[in-house]
Amino acid sequence: MNIGCSSFSWQTIDGKHLLGRTYDYFGNLDSNSFVVIPRNYEFSTLIETKSMVKSEYVVTGMNINGLDTPFLVDGINEHGLMGALLNYPGFACYDTNDNYSVSVNPSFIVTYMLSTCKTLDEVEREAKAINFSSEKVFGNEIRVHFIFFDSTGEAIIVEPNEGGVTVHRNTIGVMTNSPNYEWHEQNIRNYLGQSPLGVKQDTICGKEFKAFGVWGLRFPGGYASTDRFIRVALTKNFSPKGNDELDGVTRMFNMFSTVYMAEGIVGLQTDKESDFEFTQSIDIMCSESLKYYFSLTTNRRISCIDLKKELNNTKIKYIEIPKDQDISFIN
């Protein structure tokens, strides 16, 4: 399972907190849906054996179908805690906690955190208490790391590494894929000379950096994780903030165009066929309104799930993704 993706957090002028991501994947969204998980919903944190827990909070997000437990790639809960899962190949390491409270399959981490935590402190506590299981998903290893954001304005990144789980606090709120977050943050120092005004910048996304002796490299244009991280960080840093939620969400959709993968650009060639990884959807959530916005490659209209309308649900609810193009005719 190879889920690429880019993600960043943002704040509007009137204080709305947004978390967005591209969902970059091979194939299509035929195996995906949206799901609403109610309170007191019992689910297993593992696939092969039963390890049952109950949800404490209502959650919605994008789900990969085919498992008894919802496999959320991103989502938001009723307290405005938001999270997303992104690919972390070559670095993710599991089964490093011998004294754990519960063992969780990596595909269920977003589901588990959003259904049992309401603050970033609780996410950090759980990340250090649980075991990230090496159990396979659909017969394959899933190597992932995670970003969480809420109305405090802080974004934290959770990475299951060889020496144990690392929780990065006070990050710049940007995440792509491998290597680890520390490497990406240090790499920013190579690009401090980049500015739309031609002026050297020492502060990126609210954090001060020191250059490696010179102004550094030019704006990277490739689709490697390292290139996308820099483009997202600099785009976030220089883009004018939205005035309110709708303006902010609209601007975020536009900002993600800097890392949007068109089909045919990033491919995988085998002896029998070729396949392409491309941006399947862009998903953006708001901590205050509890709204989940999305736009698909196959349906460019912006659609929305309003979690506030689902708070009294008592049963799990699956929502079909509107994949067909929806044109708004104006004459």
Coordinates of C-alpha atoms in Angstrom, one line a residue:
M1 CA 0.0 0.0 0.0
N2 CA 1.6 3.2 -1.2
I3 CA -0.1 6.4 -0.1
G4 CA 2.0 9.5 -0.9
C5 CA 0.3 12.8 -0.1
S6 CA 1.1 16.2 1.2
S7 CA -0.5 18.0 4.2
F8 CA -0.4 21.3 6.0
S9 CA -2.2 23.2 8.7
W10 CA -3.4 26.8 8.4
Q11 CA -5.2 29.5 10.3
T12 CA -7.5 32.2 9.0
I13 CA -7.5 35.9 10.0
D14 CA -10.7 35.4 12.0
G15 CA -9.2 32.5 13.9
K16 CA -10.4 29.4 12.1
H17 CA -8.1 26.4 12.2
L18 CA -7.8 24.2 9.0
L19 CA -6.0 21.0 8.2
G20 CA -5.7 19.8 4.6
R21 CA -4.1 17.1 2.6
T22 CA -3.8 15.7 -0.9
Y23 CA -4.7 12.0 -1.1
D24 CA -2.2 10.7 -3.7
Y25 CA -2.7 7.1 -4.6
F26 CA -2.5 4.5 -7.4
G27 CA -5.8 3.3 -8.9
N28 CA -9.0 5.1 -7.9
L29 CA -11.5 5.7 -5.1
D30 CA -13.8 2.8 -5.8
S31 CA -12.7 1.1 -2.5
N32 CA -13.1 4.3 -0.4
S33 CA -16.1 5.9 1.3
F34 CA -16.8 8.5 3.9
V35 CA -17.7 7.2 7.4
V36 CA -19.4 8.7 10.5
I37 CA -18.4 6.8 13.7
P38 CA -20.8 7.4 16.6
R39 CA -20.0 7.5 20.3
N40 CA -19.9 4.1 22.0
Y41 CA -19.1 2.3 18.8
E42 CA -17.1 -0.8 19.5
F43 CA -14.2 -1.7 17.2
S44 CA -11.1 -3.7 17.1
T45 CA -7.6 -2.1 17.0
L46 CA -6.2 -5.2 15.3
I47 CA -7.3 -7.2 12.3
E48 CA -6.2 -10.8 12.9
T49 CA -7.1 -10.8 16.6
K50 CA -9.8 -9.0 18.6
S51 CA -8.7 -6.1 20.7
M52 CA -11.9 -4.2 21.4
V53 CA -12.3 -0.5 22.4
K54 CA -15.2 1.9 22.4
S55 CA -15.3 5.3 20.7
E56 CA -15.8 8.2 23.0
Y57 CA -16.4 10.9 20.4
V58 CA -18.2 11.2 17.0
V59 CA -15.8 11.1 14.1
T60 CA -16.0 11.5 10.3
G61 CA -13.4 11.1 7.6
M62 CA -12.3 9.3 4.5
N63 CA -12.3 5.5 4.9
I64 CA -10.7 2.7 3.0
N65 CA -13.3 -0.1 2.8
G66 CA -12.8 -3.8 3.3
L67 CA -12.1 -4.1 7.0
D68 CA -14.4 -4.5 10.0
T69 CA -12.8 -1.4 11.7
P70 CA -12.9 1.9 9.8
F71 CA -9.5 2.6 8.2
L72 CA -9.5 6.4 8.3
V73 CA -6.8 8.1 6.2
D74 CA -7.9 11.5 7.6
G75 CA -10.7 12.8 9.8
I76 CA -12.1 15.2 12.4
N77 CA -13.9 14.5 15.7
E78 CA -16.6 16.4 17.6
H79 CA -14.0 18.4 19.6
G80 CA -12.3 19.7 16.5
L81 CA -9.3 17.4 16.7
M82 CA -8.1 16.6 13.2
G83 CA -5.7 14.0 11.9
A84 CA -4.2 12.5 8.7
L85 CA -2.1 9.5 7.8
L86 CA 0.7 9.8 5.2
N87 CA 3.1 7.3 3.7
Y88 CA 6.5 6.9 5.6
P89 CA 8.4 4.2 3.7
G90 CA 11.8 3.0 4.8
F91 CA 11.5 4.7 8.2
A92 CA 8.3 3.5 10.0
C93 CA 9.2 0.8 12.5
Y94 CA 6.6 -1.1 14.6
D95 CA 6.4 -3.3 17.7
T96 CA 8.8 -1.1 19.6
N97 CA 6.8 -0.8 22.8
D98 CA 7.0 -3.9 25.2
N99 CA 4.9 -2.2 27.9
Y100 CA 1.8 -1.1 26.0
S101 CA -1.7 -0.3 27.0
V102 CA -3.2 -1.5 23.7
S103 CA -1.8 -2.7 20.4
V104 CA -3.1 -0.8 17.3
N105 CA -2.7 -1.6 13.6
P106 CA -1.2 1.5 11.9
S107 CA -4.2 1.7 9.6
F108 CA -6.4 2.3 12.6
I109 CA -4.3 5.0 14.3
V110 CA -6.3 7.9 13.0
T111 CA -9.5 6.1 13.9
Y112 CA -8.3 5.3 17.4
M113 CA -6.9 8.7 18.2
L114 CA -9.9 10.7 16.9
S115 CA -12.4 8.4 18.7
T116 CA -10.6 8.4 22.0
C117 CA -8.8 11.8 22.3
K118 CA -10.0 15.4 22.3
T119 CA -6.7 17.2 22.7
L120 CA -3.2 17.1 21.3
D121 CA -1.8 16.3 24.8
E122 CA -4.0 13.2 24.8
V123 CA -2.8 12.2 21.4
E124 CA 0.8 12.4 22.6
R125 CA 0.0 10.4 25.7
E126 CA -1.7 7.7 23.7
A127 CA 1.0 7.6 21.0
K128 CA 3.6 6.8 23.7
A129 CA 1.4 4.4 25.6
I130 CA 0.2 2.1 22.8
N131 CA 2.1 -0.3 20.6
F132 CA 2.1 0.4 16.8
S133 CA 1.5 -3.2 15.5
S134 CA 3.4 -4.6 12.5
E135 CA 0.3 -6.5 11.5
K136 CA -0.2 -6.4 7.8
V137 CA -3.2 -4.7 6.0
F138 CA -4.7 -6.4 3.0
G139 CA -1.6 -8.6 3.0
N140 CA 0.9 -5.8 2.8
E141 CA 2.9 -3.7 5.2
I142 CA 1.7 -0.1 5.7
R143 CA 4.5 2.3 6.6
V144 CA 2.9 5.6 7.8
H145 CA 3.3 8.6 10.0
F146 CA 0.7 11.1 11.2
I147 CA -0.2 14.8 11.6
F148 CA -2.7 16.1 14.2
F149 CA -4.0 19.7 14.5
D150 CA -6.7 21.4 16.6
S151 CA -8.0 24.9 17.6
T152 CA -5.0 25.6 19.7
G153 CA -3.1 26.3 16.5
E154 CA -0.4 23.7 17.2
A155 CA 0.3 20.8 14.8
I156 CA 2.0 17.7 16.1
I157 CA 3.6 14.9 14.1
V158 CA 3.7 11.3 15.3
E159 CA 6.4 9.1 13.8
P160 CA 6.9 5.4 14.7
N161 CA 10.7 5.1 14.4
E162 CA 13.2 2.4 15.1
G163 CA 14.0 3.7 18.6
G164 CA 10.3 4.1 19.4
V165 CA 7.5 6.6 18.7
T166 CA 8.6 10.2 18.3
V167 CA 6.1 13.0 18.9
H168 CA 7.2 16.3 17.4
R169 CA 5.6 19.3 19.1
N170 CA 5.5 22.9 17.9
T171 CA 6.1 21.9 14.3
I172 CA 5.6 24.2 11.3
G173 CA 2.5 22.2 10.4
V174 CA 3.8 20.6 7.2
M175 CA 4.1 16.9 6.4
T176 CA 4.8 14.9 3.3
N177 CA 6.6 11.5 3.3
S178 CA 10.0 10.1 4.1
P179 CA 12.5 10.9 5.4
N180 CA 11.6 11.9 9.0
Y181 CA 10.3 15.3 10.1
E182 CA 13.6 16.4 11.6
W183 CA 15.3 16.0 8.3
H184 CA 12.7 17.9 6.4
E185 CA 12.8 20.8 8.9
Q186 CA 16.6 21.1 8.7
N187 CA 16.3 21.0 4.9
I188 CA 14.3 24.2 5.0
R189 CA 17.6 25.9 5.8
N190 CA 18.8 25.3 2.3
Y191 CA 15.9 27.4 0.9
L192 CA 15.9 30.5 3.0
G193 CA 16.8 32.7 0.0
Q194 CA 13.4 32.0 -1.6
S195 CA 10.9 34.9 -1.4
P196 CA 8.4 36.4 -3.8
L197 CA 9.9 39.8 -2.9
G198 CA 13.5 38.7 -3.5
V199 CA 14.3 39.2 0.2
K200 CA 16.1 36.6 2.3
Q201 CA 13.7 35.0 4.9
D202 CA 14.8 33.7 8.3
T203 CA 11.3 32.8 9.5
I204 CA 9.3 30.1 7.8
C205 CA 5.8 29.3 9.0
G206 CA 6.4 31.2 12.3
K207 CA 9.7 29.4 13.1
E208 CA 13.1 30.9 12.9
F209 CA 15.8 29.1 10.8
K210 CA 19.5 29.7 10.2
A211 CA 20.8 29.2 6.7
F212 CA 23.7 26.9 6.0
G213 CA 26.1 29.8 5.4
V214 CA 24.6 30.8 2.0
W215 CA 21.2 31.8 0.7
G216 CA 20.8 28.3 -0.7
L217 CA 18.9 26.4 -3.4
R218 CA 16.2 27.4 -5.8
F219 CA 12.5 26.5 -5.4
P220 CA 12.3 22.7 -6.1
G221 CA 10.0 21.5 -8.8
G222 CA 9.9 17.7 -8.6
Y223 CA 7.3 15.3 -7.0
A224 CA 9.7 13.7 -4.5
S225 CA 8.6 14.0 -0.9
T226 CA 11.5 16.3 -0.1
D227 CA 10.6 18.7 -3.0
R228 CA 6.9 18.7 -2.0
F229 CA 7.7 19.5 1.6
I230 CA 9.6 22.6 0.6
R231 CA 7.0 23.8 -1.8
V232 CA 4.2 23.3 0.8
A233 CA 6.2 25.1 3.5
L234 CA 7.1 28.1 1.4
T235 CA 3.6 28.3 -0.1
K236 CA 2.1 28.2 3.4
N237 CA 4.6 30.8 4.6
F238 CA 4.0 33.4 1.8
S239 CA 0.3 32.9 0.9
P240 CA -2.1 35.6 2.2
K241 CA -4.3 34.2 4.9
G242 CA -8.0 33.7 4.3
N243 CA -10.4 36.2 5.9
D244 CA -12.8 33.5 7.2
E245 CA -13.4 29.8 6.9
L246 CA -14.8 29.7 3.4
D247 CA -12.1 32.1 2.1
G248 CA -9.4 30.0 3.9
V249 CA -10.7 26.7 2.5
T250 CA -10.8 28.1 -1.0
R251 CA -7.3 29.4 -0.7
M252 CA -6.1 26.1 0.6
F253 CA -7.5 24.2 -2.4
N254 CA -5.6 26.6 -4.6
M255 CA -2.4 26.3 -2.5
F256 CA -2.4 22.5 -2.9
S257 CA -2.0 23.0 -6.7
T258 CA 1.8 23.4 -6.0
V259 CA 1.9 19.7 -5.2
Y260 CA -1.0 18.3 -7.2
M261 CA 0.0 15.2 -9.1
A262 CA -1.6 14.9 -12.5
E263 CA -2.2 11.3 -13.7
G264 CA 0.8 10.2 -15.9
I265 CA 3.5 12.2 -14.1
V266 CA 4.5 9.7 -11.4
G267 CA 4.3 6.1 -12.6
L268 CA 5.2 2.5 -11.7
Q269 CA 6.3 0.2 -14.5
T270 CA 6.1 -3.6 -14.3
D271 CA 6.6 -6.4 -16.8
K272 CA 2.9 -6.5 -17.5
E273 CA 1.5 -3.0 -17.1
S274 CA 2.1 0.6 -16.0
D275 CA 0.2 2.4 -13.3
F276 CA 0.3 6.0 -12.1
E277 CA 0.1 7.6 -8.7
F278 CA -1.9 10.8 -8.8
T279 CA -3.9 13.1 -6.6
Q280 CA -7.3 11.4 -6.0
S281 CA -8.7 14.1 -3.7
I282 CA -7.9 17.1 -1.7
D283 CA -9.5 17.1 1.8
I284 CA -9.7 20.1 4.2
M285 CA -11.2 20.2 7.7
C286 CA -12.2 23.1 10.0
S287 CA -11.7 22.6 13.8
E288 CA -14.3 25.2 14.7
S289 CA -17.2 24.4 12.3
L290 CA -16.5 20.6 12.3
K291 CA -16.9 20.7 8.5
Y292 CA -15.0 18.3 6.2
Y293 CA -14.5 19.7 2.7
F294 CA -13.3 17.7 -0.3
S295 CA -12.8 17.9 -4.0
L296 CA -12.0 14.9 -6.3
T297 CA -9.9 14.6 -9.4
T298 CA -13.0 13.1 -11.1
N299 CA -15.4 15.6 -9.5
R300 CA -14.0 19.1 -9.1
R301 CA -17.0 20.5 -7.2
I302 CA -16.2 21.2 -3.6
S303 CA -18.5 19.0 -1.4
C304 CA -18.8 19.0 2.4
I305 CA -19.8 16.8 5.3
D306 CA -21.1 18.8 8.3
L307 CA -20.2 16.7 11.4
K308 CA -22.5 18.8 13.6
K309 CA -25.5 17.2 11.8
E310 CA -24.3 13.7 12.8
L311 CA -23.7 14.2 16.5
N312 CA -26.8 12.3 17.6
N313 CA -26.1 9.2 15.4
T314 CA -26.2 5.9 17.3
K315 CA -25.1 3.7 14.4
I316 CA -22.1 3.8 12.1
K317 CA -22.9 5.5 8.8
Y318 CA -21.1 5.1 5.5
I319 CA -21.5 7.8 2.8
E320 CA -20.8 7.1 -0.8
I321 CA -18.2 9.4 -2.5
P322 CA -19.7 11.5 -5.3
K323 CA -17.1 10.5 -7.9
D324 CA -19.0 11.6 -11.1
Q325 CA -18.3 15.1 -12.4
D326 CA -20.9 17.5 -11.2
I327 CA -21.2 20.5 -13.5
S328 CA -23.0 23.7 -12.4
F329 CA -24.7 25.0 -15.5
I330 CA -25.3 28.8 -15.3
N331 CA -27.5 29.4 -18.3

